[in-house]
Amino acid sequence: MSTFGQVVGYFVTFGTNHLDTNWSWRAPYLLQCLVCFFFGLAMLFMPYSPRWLIDKGLNEKALIALASLRGTGYIQNEFEEIKNEIEFERSLGKRTYAELFTTSSNRRRFFSAAFIAIANSFTGIVSIWYYAPQIFLTAGLSDVSSSIAITGGTGFLSFVCVAISSQWVIDSWGRKKLFLSGSLIMAISMFIIGSMFEIYTIVDIKTGDVLIQNAPARNTIIAFLYIFTGTYAFTWGIANYVYPAEVFNMRTRAKGLGIIYGLNWAFSIMITYSTPPFLASTVSGAYFFFGACQVVTMAGLWFLPETAGKTLEEMEYIFGAQ
């Protein structure tokens, strides 16, 4: 849904860009508030998870929820497995943030999830999302409307890729394969984009603007920006949310995910604010930087365990819990 929201946002701003009043920027903000209101109402009708219901002692409701999720009545073994794990965790006492670091198993879970969260920020996707119109203008597009329209195209491509990956790919391929293949393609894309900017950028003597007038170079940049955003949506865009949620056990998940998503947002905000001066100081450096980050990320991914198709209880064995 977040990707769909981006698509709508791109084309809303494309439309309001033609307004000559303050509503050109007020309207998109008001529409976001309206959407958030309806999503807030929709959350009231979301079902509780079976694990949460068992944790609160609502076993009958948990059985009903589990049966509806699995589409079968043969869920008693899974119910007992979840219940036994929760009872064992309760026997360990009160849940604390310190528990994330007190055992080697929990530390490995936390640092695996933290690596994904931070690496996701350094893919460069935040910079592309927020500053794509400016990047397209620098690449040689003639006007703001064209750059916003093409940016909307990247958003639509991302939406399609997310839909395909979430339905048919993420479980069959596995998390690590998605991460590795995504990082490889995004690294190549960033290096090619950076090379085009480095080789073909010129300064307009009359206006002082930095831009590209070479049509093949401009088209190459646009093509690989599409490849980059589509690849991110197909791979990291889905898996970077799934992986951290899978690695934590019931006892540490709430506190662990709170810190992990906080890290992701903190680094994303840092990159968002550092991108404009980065782009202003060098035409190609940002792209080479993000490409290099992907190379480093690929090295780190080899040390992460695969979690696809594993229950939360099986994660105890994967992460070496005693």
PDB file of C-alpha atoms in Angstrom:
ATOM      1  CA  MET A   1       0.000   0.000   0.000  1.00  0.00           C
ATOM      2  CA  SER A   2       2.874   2.395   0.680  1.00  0.00           C
ATOM      3  CA  THR A   3       4.105   1.906  -2.896  1.00  0.00           C
ATOM      4  CA  PHE A   4       0.609   2.528  -4.245  1.00  0.00           C
ATOM      5  CA  GLY A   5       0.519   5.691  -2.147  1.00  0.00           C
ATOM      6  CA  GLN A   6       3.749   6.845  -3.761  1.00  0.00           C
ATOM      7  CA  VAL A   7       2.258   6.366  -7.220  1.00  0.00           C
ATOM      8  CA  VAL A   8      -0.818   8.386  -6.289  1.00  0.00           C
ATOM      9  CA  GLY A   9       1.376  11.037  -4.676  1.00  0.00           C
ATOM     10  CA  TYR A  10       3.540  11.420  -7.775  1.00  0.00           C
ATOM     11  CA  PHE A  11       0.585  11.997 -10.066  1.00  0.00           C
ATOM     12  CA  VAL A  12      -1.258  14.236  -7.592  1.00  0.00           C
ATOM     13  CA  THR A  13       1.782  16.519  -7.470  1.00  0.00           C
ATOM     14  CA  PHE A  14       1.995  16.313 -11.264  1.00  0.00           C
ATOM     15  CA  GLY A  15      -1.540  17.701 -11.394  1.00  0.00           C
ATOM     16  CA  THR A  16      -1.162  20.341  -8.682  1.00  0.00           C
ATOM     17  CA  ASN A  17       2.133  21.494 -10.208  1.00  0.00           C
ATOM     18  CA  HIS A  18       0.051  23.360 -12.781  1.00  0.00           C
ATOM     19  CA  LEU A  19      -1.718  25.453 -10.105  1.00  0.00           C
ATOM     20  CA  ASP A  20      -0.468  28.994  -9.585  1.00  0.00           C
ATOM     21  CA  THR A  21      -1.638  29.259  -5.957  1.00  0.00           C
ATOM     22  CA  ASN A  22      -0.532  27.828  -2.606  1.00  0.00           C
ATOM     23  CA  TRP A  23      -2.867  24.915  -3.264  1.00  0.00           C
ATOM     24  CA  SER A  24      -0.155  23.462  -5.498  1.00  0.00           C
ATOM     25  CA  TRP A  25       1.515  22.221  -2.301  1.00  0.00           C
ATOM     26  CA  ARG A  26      -1.367  22.377   0.198  1.00  0.00           C
ATOM     27  CA  ALA A  27      -3.585  19.930  -1.708  1.00  0.00           C
ATOM     28  CA  PRO A  28      -1.134  16.969  -1.602  1.00  0.00           C
ATOM     29  CA  TYR A  29      -0.676  17.400   2.163  1.00  0.00           C
ATOM     30  CA  LEU A  30      -4.418  17.548   2.821  1.00  0.00           C
ATOM     31  CA  LEU A  31      -5.020  14.458   0.697  1.00  0.00           C
ATOM     32  CA  GLN A  32      -2.417  12.570   2.755  1.00  0.00           C
ATOM     33  CA  CYS A  33      -4.236  13.500   5.968  1.00  0.00           C
ATOM     34  CA  LEU A  34      -7.512  12.265   4.505  1.00  0.00           C
ATOM     35  CA  VAL A  35      -5.990   8.922   3.502  1.00  0.00           C
ATOM     36  CA  CYS A  36      -4.403   8.499   6.952  1.00  0.00           C
ATOM     37  CA  PHE A  37      -7.804   9.089   8.576  1.00  0.00           C
ATOM     38  CA  PHE A  38      -9.459   6.309   6.569  1.00  0.00           C
ATOM     39  CA  PHE A  39      -6.554   3.935   7.199  1.00  0.00           C
ATOM     40  CA  GLY A  40      -6.905   4.636  10.908  1.00  0.00           C
ATOM     41  CA  LEU A  41     -10.550   3.610  10.726  1.00  0.00           C
ATOM     42  CA  ALA A  42      -9.670   0.484   8.744  1.00  0.00           C
ATOM     43  CA  MET A  43      -7.229  -0.611  11.464  1.00  0.00           C
ATOM     44  CA  LEU A  44     -10.190  -1.080  13.810  1.00  0.00           C
ATOM     45  CA  PHE A  45     -11.277  -4.027  11.656  1.00  0.00           C
ATOM     46  CA  MET A  46      -7.883  -5.730  11.377  1.00  0.00           C
ATOM     47  CA  PRO A  47      -7.798  -9.212  12.994  1.00  0.00           C
ATOM     48  CA  TYR A  48      -5.445  -9.979  15.872  1.00  0.00           C
ATOM     49  CA  SER A  49      -2.609 -12.430  15.284  1.00  0.00           C
ATOM     50  CA  PRO A  50      -2.937 -15.933  16.806  1.00  0.00           C
ATOM     51  CA  ARG A  51       0.307 -15.466  18.764  1.00  0.00           C
ATOM     52  CA  TRP A  52      -0.930 -12.232  20.320  1.00  0.00           C
ATOM     53  CA  LEU A  53      -4.244 -13.854  21.273  1.00  0.00           C
ATOM     54  CA  ILE A  54      -2.477 -16.828  22.879  1.00  0.00           C
ATOM     55  CA  ASP A  55      -0.138 -14.461  24.698  1.00  0.00           C
ATOM     56  CA  LYS A  56      -3.210 -12.705  26.167  1.00  0.00           C
ATOM     57  CA  GLY A  57      -4.846 -16.008  27.149  1.00  0.00           C
ATOM     58  CA  LEU A  58      -7.582 -15.861  24.485  1.00  0.00           C
ATOM     59  CA  ASN A  59      -7.059 -19.422  23.297  1.00  0.00           C
ATOM     60  CA  GLU A  60     -10.445 -19.996  21.655  1.00  0.00           C
ATOM     61  CA  LYS A  61     -10.147 -16.840  19.573  1.00  0.00           C
ATOM     62  CA  ALA A  62      -6.572 -17.840  18.723  1.00  0.00           C
ATOM     63  CA  LEU A  63      -7.747 -21.205  17.376  1.00  0.00           C
ATOM     64  CA  ILE A  64     -10.368 -19.489  15.215  1.00  0.00           C
ATOM     65  CA  ALA A  65      -7.818 -16.984  13.903  1.00  0.00           C
ATOM     66  CA  LEU A  66      -5.273 -19.720  13.184  1.00  0.00           C
ATOM     67  CA  ALA A  67      -7.844 -21.823  11.331  1.00  0.00           C
ATOM     68  CA  SER A  68      -8.896 -18.853   9.195  1.00  0.00           C
ATOM     69  CA  LEU A  69      -5.269 -18.123   8.305  1.00  0.00           C
ATOM     70  CA  ARG A  70      -4.379 -21.705   7.419  1.00  0.00           C
ATOM     71  CA  GLY A  71      -7.683 -22.515   5.741  1.00  0.00           C
ATOM     72  CA  THR A  72      -7.801 -25.893   7.451  1.00  0.00           C
ATOM     73  CA  GLY A  73      -8.935 -27.386  10.718  1.00  0.00           C
ATOM     74  CA  TYR A  74      -5.645 -29.221  11.300  1.00  0.00           C
ATOM     75  CA  ILE A  75      -3.999 -26.524  13.387  1.00  0.00           C
ATOM     76  CA  GLN A  76      -3.890 -28.095  16.855  1.00  0.00           C
ATOM     77  CA  ASN A  77      -0.189 -29.011  16.682  1.00  0.00           C
ATOM     78  CA  GLU A  78       0.783 -25.511  15.598  1.00  0.00           C
ATOM     79  CA  PHE A  79      -1.407 -24.048  18.334  1.00  0.00           C
ATOM     80  CA  GLU A  80       0.281 -26.180  20.998  1.00  0.00           C
ATOM     81  CA  GLU A  81       3.728 -25.328  19.635  1.00  0.00           C
ATOM     82  CA  ILE A  82       3.037 -21.598  19.864  1.00  0.00           C
ATOM     83  CA  LYS A  83       1.454 -21.946  23.292  1.00  0.00           C
ATOM     84  CA  ASN A  84       4.403 -23.911  24.692  1.00  0.00           C
ATOM     85  CA  GLU A  85       6.882 -21.341  23.393  1.00  0.00           C
ATOM     86  CA  ILE A  86       4.939 -18.470  24.965  1.00  0.00           C
ATOM     87  CA  GLU A  87       4.677 -20.282  28.294  1.00  0.00           C
ATOM     88  CA  PHE A  88       8.423 -20.912  28.251  1.00  0.00           C
ATOM     89  CA  GLU A  89       9.123 -17.251  27.526  1.00  0.00           C
ATOM     90  CA  ARG A  90       6.870 -16.184  30.385  1.00  0.00           C
ATOM     91  CA  SER A  91       8.837 -18.376  32.756  1.00  0.00           C
ATOM     92  CA  LEU A  92      11.900 -16.243  32.008  1.00  0.00           C
ATOM     93  CA  GLY A  93      10.372 -13.180  33.680  1.00  0.00           C
ATOM     94  CA  LYS A  94       9.659  -9.589  32.612  1.00  0.00           C
ATOM     95  CA  ARG A  95      10.593  -8.517  29.091  1.00  0.00           C
ATOM     96  CA  THR A  96      13.206  -5.740  28.895  1.00  0.00           C
ATOM     97  CA  TYR A  97      15.277  -3.957  26.244  1.00  0.00           C
ATOM     98  CA  ALA A  98      18.430  -5.310  27.870  1.00  0.00           C
ATOM     99  CA  GLU A  99      17.279  -8.812  26.951  1.00  0.00           C
ATOM    100  CA  LEU A 100      18.040  -8.027  23.310  1.00  0.00           C
ATOM    101  CA  PHE A 101      21.734  -8.179  24.196  1.00  0.00           C
ATOM    102  CA  THR A 102      21.982 -10.627  27.110  1.00  0.00           C
ATOM    103  CA  THR A 103      22.302 -13.839  25.070  1.00  0.00           C
ATOM    104  CA  SER A 104      24.296 -14.633  21.946  1.00  0.00           C
ATOM    105  CA  SER A 105      21.106 -15.752  20.190  1.00  0.00           C
ATOM    106  CA  ASN A 106      19.315 -12.469  20.852  1.00  0.00           C
ATOM    107  CA  ARG A 107      22.363 -10.420  19.928  1.00  0.00           C
ATOM    108  CA  ARG A 108      22.661 -12.248  16.626  1.00  0.00           C
ATOM    109  CA  ARG A 109      18.982 -11.635  15.912  1.00  0.00           C
ATOM    110  CA  PHE A 110      19.285  -7.947  16.727  1.00  0.00           C
ATOM    111  CA  PHE A 111      22.442  -7.295  14.725  1.00  0.00           C
ATOM    112  CA  SER A 112      21.114  -9.258  11.729  1.00  0.00           C
ATOM    113  CA  ALA A 113      17.961  -7.145  11.686  1.00  0.00           C
ATOM    114  CA  ALA A 114      19.928  -3.929  12.327  1.00  0.00           C
ATOM    115  CA  PHE A 115      22.242  -4.695   9.408  1.00  0.00           C
ATOM    116  CA  ILE A 116      19.269  -5.013   7.058  1.00  0.00           C
ATOM    117  CA  ALA A 117      17.649  -1.819   8.363  1.00  0.00           C
ATOM    118  CA  ILE A 118      20.805   0.276   7.993  1.00  0.00           C
ATOM    119  CA  ALA A 119      21.807  -1.297   4.667  1.00  0.00           C
ATOM    120  CA  ASN A 120      18.334  -0.537   3.333  1.00  0.00           C
ATOM    121  CA  SER A 121      18.846   3.153   4.085  1.00  0.00           C
ATOM    122  CA  PHE A 122      22.154   3.122   2.221  1.00  0.00           C
ATOM    123  CA  THR A 123      20.715   1.583  -0.947  1.00  0.00           C
ATOM    124  CA  GLY A 124      20.082   5.159  -2.070  1.00  0.00           C
ATOM    125  CA  ILE A 125      16.381   4.583  -2.664  1.00  0.00           C
ATOM    126  CA  VAL A 126      15.350   7.409  -0.331  1.00  0.00           C
ATOM    127  CA  SER A 127      17.465   9.883  -2.298  1.00  0.00           C
ATOM    128  CA  ILE A 128      15.996   8.671  -5.588  1.00  0.00           C
ATOM    129  CA  TRP A 129      12.410   8.827  -4.294  1.00  0.00           C
ATOM    130  CA  TYR A 130      12.686  12.325  -2.863  1.00  0.00           C
ATOM    131  CA  TYR A 131      14.916  13.973  -5.436  1.00  0.00           C
ATOM    132  CA  ALA A 132      14.032  12.113  -8.644  1.00  0.00           C
ATOM    133  CA  PRO A 133      12.507  15.198 -10.356  1.00  0.00           C
ATOM    134  CA  GLN A 134      15.707  17.165  -9.684  1.00  0.00           C
ATOM    135  CA  ILE A 135      17.847  14.244 -10.883  1.00  0.00           C
ATOM    136  CA  PHE A 136      15.835  13.945 -14.102  1.00  0.00           C
ATOM    137  CA  LEU A 137      16.188  17.687 -14.720  1.00  0.00           C
ATOM    138  CA  THR A 138      19.956  17.440 -14.248  1.00  0.00           C
ATOM    139  CA  ALA A 139      19.945  14.492 -16.654  1.00  0.00           C
ATOM    140  CA  GLY A 140      18.605  16.800 -19.350  1.00  0.00           C
ATOM    141  CA  LEU A 141      14.800  16.752 -19.210  1.00  0.00           C
ATOM    142  CA  SER A 142      13.407  20.048 -20.403  1.00  0.00           C
ATOM    143  CA  ASP A 143      10.845  20.982 -17.734  1.00  0.00           C
ATOM    144  CA  VAL A 144       9.543  20.204 -14.246  1.00  0.00           C
ATOM    145  CA  SER A 145       6.290  18.638 -15.475  1.00  0.00           C
ATOM    146  CA  SER A 146       8.160  16.100 -17.599  1.00  0.00           C
ATOM    147  CA  SER A 147      10.463  15.161 -14.723  1.00  0.00           C
ATOM    148  CA  ILE A 148       7.518  14.697 -12.336  1.00  0.00           C
ATOM    149  CA  ALA A 149       5.654  12.590 -14.919  1.00  0.00           C
ATOM    150  CA  ILE A 150       8.660  10.321 -15.477  1.00  0.00           C
ATOM    151  CA  THR A 151       9.127  10.099 -11.708  1.00  0.00           C
ATOM    152  CA  GLY A 152       5.522   8.932 -11.508  1.00  0.00           C
ATOM    153  CA  GLY A 153       6.439   6.226 -13.989  1.00  0.00           C
ATOM    154  CA  THR A 154       9.117   4.929 -11.619  1.00  0.00           C
ATOM    155  CA  GLY A 155       6.513   4.837  -8.869  1.00  0.00           C
ATOM    156  CA  PHE A 156       4.096   2.827 -11.007  1.00  0.00           C
ATOM    157  CA  LEU A 157       6.879   0.400 -11.923  1.00  0.00           C
ATOM    158  CA  SER A 158       7.711  -0.005  -8.226  1.00  0.00           C
ATOM    159  CA  PHE A 159       4.062  -0.750  -7.449  1.00  0.00           C
ATOM    160  CA  VAL A 160       3.926  -3.490 -10.097  1.00  0.00           C
ATOM    161  CA  CYS A 161       7.219  -5.016  -8.902  1.00  0.00           C
ATOM    162  CA  VAL A 162       6.099  -5.029  -5.262  1.00  0.00           C
ATOM    163  CA  ALA A 163       2.827  -6.728  -6.211  1.00  0.00           C
ATOM    164  CA  ILE A 164       4.594  -9.461  -8.185  1.00  0.00           C
ATOM    165  CA  SER A 165       7.310 -10.057  -5.596  1.00  0.00           C
ATOM    166  CA  SER A 166       4.986 -10.167  -2.598  1.00  0.00           C
ATOM    167  CA  GLN A 167       2.622 -12.650  -4.244  1.00  0.00           C
ATOM    168  CA  TRP A 168       4.892 -15.072  -6.089  1.00  0.00           C
ATOM    169  CA  VAL A 169       8.589 -14.483  -5.445  1.00  0.00           C
ATOM    170  CA  ILE A 170       9.619 -13.665  -1.888  1.00  0.00           C
ATOM    171  CA  ASP A 171       8.841 -17.093  -0.418  1.00  0.00           C
ATOM    172  CA  SER A 172       9.998 -19.172  -3.382  1.00  0.00           C
ATOM    173  CA  TRP A 173      13.297 -17.322  -3.844  1.00  0.00           C
ATOM    174  CA  GLY A 174      14.145 -16.802  -0.199  1.00  0.00           C
ATOM    175  CA  ARG A 175      15.248 -13.631   1.566  1.00  0.00           C
ATOM    176  CA  LYS A 176      19.006 -13.840   0.953  1.00  0.00           C
ATOM    177  CA  LYS A 177      18.669 -14.447  -2.778  1.00  0.00           C
ATOM    178  CA  LEU A 178      16.408 -11.402  -3.079  1.00  0.00           C
ATOM    179  CA  PHE A 179      18.795  -9.260  -1.050  1.00  0.00           C
ATOM    180  CA  LEU A 180      21.891 -10.364  -2.970  1.00  0.00           C
ATOM    181  CA  SER A 181      20.401 -10.133  -6.459  1.00  0.00           C
ATOM    182  CA  GLY A 182      18.846  -6.771  -5.641  1.00  0.00           C
ATOM    183  CA  SER A 183      22.095  -5.335  -4.294  1.00  0.00           C
ATOM    184  CA  LEU A 184      24.023  -6.554  -7.340  1.00  0.00           C
ATOM    185  CA  ILE A 185      21.661  -4.979  -9.875  1.00  0.00           C
ATOM    186  CA  MET A 186      21.330  -1.755  -7.874  1.00  0.00           C
ATOM    187  CA  ALA A 187      25.118  -1.458  -7.561  1.00  0.00           C
ATOM    188  CA  ILE A 188      25.555  -1.849 -11.323  1.00  0.00           C
ATOM    189  CA  SER A 189      22.790   0.703 -11.927  1.00  0.00           C
ATOM    190  CA  MET A 190      24.356   3.266  -9.592  1.00  0.00           C
ATOM    191  CA  PHE A 191      27.811   2.852 -11.132  1.00  0.00           C
ATOM    192  CA  ILE A 192      26.428   3.291 -14.653  1.00  0.00           C
ATOM    193  CA  ILE A 193      24.375   6.358 -13.676  1.00  0.00           C
ATOM    194  CA  GLY A 194      27.377   7.861 -11.908  1.00  0.00           C
ATOM    195  CA  SER A 195      29.569   7.231 -14.942  1.00  0.00           C
ATOM    196  CA  MET A 196      27.075   8.944 -17.264  1.00  0.00           C
ATOM    197  CA  PHE A 197      26.935  12.013 -15.038  1.00  0.00           C
ATOM    198  CA  GLU A 198      30.717  12.088 -14.639  1.00  0.00           C
ATOM    199  CA  ILE A 199      31.448  11.833 -18.364  1.00  0.00           C
ATOM    200  CA  TYR A 200      28.644  13.824 -19.997  1.00  0.00           C
ATOM    201  CA  THR A 201      27.719  16.592 -17.531  1.00  0.00           C
ATOM    202  CA  ILE A 202      28.350  20.137 -18.766  1.00  0.00           C
ATOM    203  CA  VAL A 203      27.766  23.622 -17.336  1.00  0.00           C
ATOM    204  CA  ASP A 204      25.478  25.964 -19.257  1.00  0.00           C
ATOM    205  CA  ILE A 205      27.510  29.184 -19.629  1.00  0.00           C
ATOM    206  CA  LYS A 206      24.397  31.393 -19.886  1.00  0.00           C
ATOM    207  CA  THR A 207      22.460  30.045 -16.896  1.00  0.00           C
ATOM    208  CA  GLY A 208      25.127  28.290 -14.858  1.00  0.00           C
ATOM    209  CA  ASP A 209      22.959  25.160 -14.716  1.00  0.00           C
ATOM    210  CA  VAL A 210      24.584  21.730 -14.580  1.00  0.00           C
ATOM    211  CA  LEU A 211      22.973  19.359 -17.068  1.00  0.00           C
ATOM    212  CA  ILE A 212      23.445  16.694 -19.726  1.00  0.00           C
ATOM    213  CA  GLN A 213      22.769  17.499 -23.384  1.00  0.00           C
ATOM    214  CA  ASN A 214      23.852  14.124 -24.774  1.00  0.00           C
ATOM    215  CA  ALA A 215      20.601  12.297 -25.600  1.00  0.00           C
ATOM    216  CA  PRO A 216      21.947   8.704 -25.344  1.00  0.00           C
ATOM    217  CA  ALA A 217      23.507   9.499 -21.948  1.00  0.00           C
ATOM    218  CA  ARG A 218      20.251  11.077 -20.747  1.00  0.00           C
ATOM    219  CA  ASN A 219      18.234   8.062 -21.878  1.00  0.00           C
ATOM    220  CA  THR A 220      20.726   5.692 -20.233  1.00  0.00           C
ATOM    221  CA  ILE A 221      20.367   7.519 -16.915  1.00  0.00           C
ATOM    222  CA  ILE A 222      16.568   7.416 -17.118  1.00  0.00           C
ATOM    223  CA  ALA A 223      16.595   3.714 -18.037  1.00  0.00           C
ATOM    224  CA  PHE A 224      18.866   2.714 -15.165  1.00  0.00           C
ATOM    225  CA  LEU A 225      16.947   4.847 -12.677  1.00  0.00           C
ATOM    226  CA  TYR A 226      13.901   2.808 -13.696  1.00  0.00           C
ATOM    227  CA  ILE A 227      15.904  -0.406 -13.339  1.00  0.00           C
ATOM    228  CA  PHE A 228      17.164   0.715  -9.932  1.00  0.00           C
ATOM    229  CA  THR A 229      13.745   1.607  -8.510  1.00  0.00           C
ATOM    230  CA  GLY A 230      12.083  -1.480  -9.988  1.00  0.00           C
ATOM    231  CA  THR A 231      14.806  -3.749  -8.629  1.00  0.00           C
ATOM    232  CA  TYR A 232      14.580  -2.199  -5.169  1.00  0.00           C
ATOM    233  CA  ALA A 233      10.804  -2.672  -5.095  1.00  0.00           C
ATOM    234  CA  PHE A 234      11.090  -6.271  -6.305  1.00  0.00           C
ATOM    235  CA  THR A 235      13.763  -7.233  -3.761  1.00  0.00           C
ATOM    236  CA  TRP A 236      14.663  -4.988  -0.824  1.00  0.00           C
ATOM    237  CA  GLY A 237      11.354  -3.127  -0.872  1.00  0.00           C
ATOM    238  CA  ILE A 238       9.571  -6.242   0.382  1.00  0.00           C
ATOM    239  CA  ALA A 239      12.276  -8.267   2.113  1.00  0.00           C
ATOM    240  CA  ASN A 240      13.633  -5.434   4.273  1.00  0.00           C
ATOM    241  CA  TYR A 241      10.336  -5.400   6.193  1.00  0.00           C
ATOM    242  CA  VAL A 242       9.843  -9.154   6.277  1.00  0.00           C
ATOM    243  CA  TYR A 243      13.297 -10.212   7.479  1.00  0.00           C
ATOM    244  CA  PRO A 244      13.482  -8.202  10.743  1.00  0.00           C
ATOM    245  CA  ALA A 245       9.956  -9.264  11.684  1.00  0.00           C
ATOM    246  CA  GLU A 246      10.910 -12.918  11.217  1.00  0.00           C
ATOM    247  CA  VAL A 247      14.141 -13.072  13.186  1.00  0.00           C
ATOM    248  CA  PHE A 248      12.877 -11.914  16.601  1.00  0.00           C
ATOM    249  CA  ASN A 249      11.043 -14.294  18.896  1.00  0.00           C
ATOM    250  CA  MET A 250       7.751 -13.434  20.600  1.00  0.00           C
ATOM    251  CA  ARG A 251       9.513 -12.221  23.711  1.00  0.00           C
ATOM    252  CA  THR A 252      11.791  -9.664  22.031  1.00  0.00           C
ATOM    253  CA  ARG A 253       9.915  -8.809  18.841  1.00  0.00           C
ATOM    254  CA  ALA A 254       8.029  -5.684  19.940  1.00  0.00           C
ATOM    255  CA  LYS A 255      11.026  -3.987  21.519  1.00  0.00           C
ATOM    256  CA  GLY A 256      13.438  -5.257  18.870  1.00  0.00           C
ATOM    257  CA  LEU A 257      11.366  -4.059  15.923  1.00  0.00           C
ATOM    258  CA  GLY A 258      10.824  -0.713  17.623  1.00  0.00           C
ATOM    259  CA  ILE A 259      14.578  -0.125  17.712  1.00  0.00           C
ATOM    260  CA  ILE A 260      15.158  -1.561  14.230  1.00  0.00           C
ATOM    261  CA  TYR A 261      12.564   0.606  12.505  1.00  0.00           C
ATOM    262  CA  GLY A 262      13.833   3.570  14.509  1.00  0.00           C
ATOM    263  CA  LEU A 263      17.314   2.926  13.119  1.00  0.00           C
ATOM    264  CA  ASN A 264      15.931   2.679   9.603  1.00  0.00           C
ATOM    265  CA  TRP A 265      14.145   6.006   9.899  1.00  0.00           C
ATOM    266  CA  ALA A 266      17.102   7.712  11.594  1.00  0.00           C
ATOM    267  CA  PHE A 267      19.520   6.753   8.824  1.00  0.00           C
ATOM    268  CA  SER A 268      16.934   7.507   6.127  1.00  0.00           C
ATOM    269  CA  ILE A 269      16.420  11.009   7.544  1.00  0.00           C
ATOM    270  CA  MET A 270      20.181  11.529   7.693  1.00  0.00           C
ATOM    271  CA  ILE A 271      20.547  10.522   4.036  1.00  0.00           C
ATOM    272  CA  THR A 272      17.547  12.627   3.012  1.00  0.00           C
ATOM    273  CA  TYR A 273      19.097  15.789   4.453  1.00  0.00           C
ATOM    274  CA  SER A 274      22.618  15.024   3.239  1.00  0.00           C
ATOM    275  CA  THR A 275      21.617  14.289  -0.369  1.00  0.00           C
ATOM    276  CA  PRO A 276      21.061  17.899  -1.600  1.00  0.00           C
ATOM    277  CA  PRO A 277      24.532  19.151  -0.568  1.00  0.00           C
ATOM    278  CA  PHE A 278      26.016  15.888  -1.856  1.00  0.00           C
ATOM    279  CA  LEU A 279      24.397  16.381  -5.282  1.00  0.00           C
ATOM    280  CA  ALA A 280      25.384  20.064  -5.281  1.00  0.00           C
ATOM    281  CA  SER A 281      29.048  19.362  -4.555  1.00  0.00           C
ATOM    282  CA  THR A 282      29.549  16.556  -7.087  1.00  0.00           C
ATOM    283  CA  VAL A 283      27.507  15.445 -10.084  1.00  0.00           C
ATOM    284  CA  SER A 284      28.425  11.772  -9.798  1.00  0.00           C
ATOM    285  CA  GLY A 285      29.755  11.152  -6.294  1.00  0.00           C
ATOM    286  CA  ALA A 286      26.415  10.260  -4.716  1.00  0.00           C
ATOM    287  CA  TYR A 287      25.792   7.478  -7.236  1.00  0.00           C
ATOM    288  CA  PHE A 288      29.267   5.991  -6.838  1.00  0.00           C
ATOM    289  CA  PHE A 289      28.830   6.184  -3.055  1.00  0.00           C
ATOM    290  CA  PHE A 290      25.541   4.275  -3.073  1.00  0.00           C
ATOM    291  CA  GLY A 291      26.959   1.749  -5.529  1.00  0.00           C
ATOM    292  CA  ALA A 292      29.909   1.142  -3.205  1.00  0.00           C
ATOM    293  CA  CYS A 293      27.500   0.736  -0.285  1.00  0.00           C
ATOM    294  CA  GLN A 294      25.782  -2.071  -2.196  1.00  0.00           C
ATOM    295  CA  VAL A 295      29.103  -3.853  -2.696  1.00  0.00           C
ATOM    296  CA  VAL A 296      29.763  -3.689   1.054  1.00  0.00           C
ATOM    297  CA  THR A 297      26.206  -4.864   1.724  1.00  0.00           C
ATOM    298  CA  MET A 298      26.651  -7.928  -0.494  1.00  0.00           C
ATOM    299  CA  ALA A 299      29.685  -8.951   1.547  1.00  0.00           C
ATOM    300  CA  GLY A 300      27.696  -8.693   4.774  1.00  0.00           C
ATOM    301  CA  LEU A 301      24.697 -10.591   3.404  1.00  0.00           C
ATOM    302  CA  TRP A 302      26.702 -13.819   3.145  1.00  0.00           C
ATOM    303  CA  PHE A 303      26.754 -14.018   6.952  1.00  0.00           C
ATOM    304  CA  LEU A 304      22.997 -13.711   7.426  1.00  0.00           C
ATOM    305  CA  PRO A 305      20.917 -16.877   7.929  1.00  0.00           C
ATOM    306  CA  GLU A 306      18.064 -17.670   5.544  1.00  0.00           C
ATOM    307  CA  THR A 307      14.628 -17.366   7.177  1.00  0.00           C
ATOM    308  CA  ALA A 308      12.213 -18.163   4.332  1.00  0.00           C
ATOM    309  CA  GLY A 309       9.617 -20.770   5.204  1.00  0.00           C
ATOM    310  CA  LYS A 310      10.676 -20.990   8.850  1.00  0.00           C
ATOM    311  CA  THR A 311       8.306 -20.614  11.783  1.00  0.00           C
ATOM    312  CA  LEU A 312       9.220 -18.342  14.661  1.00  0.00           C
ATOM    313  CA  GLU A 313       9.818 -21.451  16.732  1.00  0.00           C
ATOM    314  CA  GLU A 314      12.294 -22.826  14.164  1.00  0.00           C
ATOM    315  CA  MET A 315      14.195 -19.537  14.385  1.00  0.00           C
ATOM    316  CA  GLU A 316      15.303 -20.612  17.854  1.00  0.00           C
ATOM    317  CA  TYR A 317      17.439 -23.317  16.252  1.00  0.00           C
ATOM    318  CA  ILE A 318      18.653 -21.124  13.382  1.00  0.00           C
ATOM    319  CA  PHE A 319      19.975 -18.488  15.761  1.00  0.00           C
ATOM    320  CA  GLY A 320      21.441 -20.997  18.188  1.00  0.00           C
ATOM    321  CA  ALA A 321      19.139 -20.452  21.161  1.00  0.00           C
ATOM    322  CA  GLN A 322      19.934 -22.606  24.136  1.00  0.00           C
TER     323      GLN A 322
END
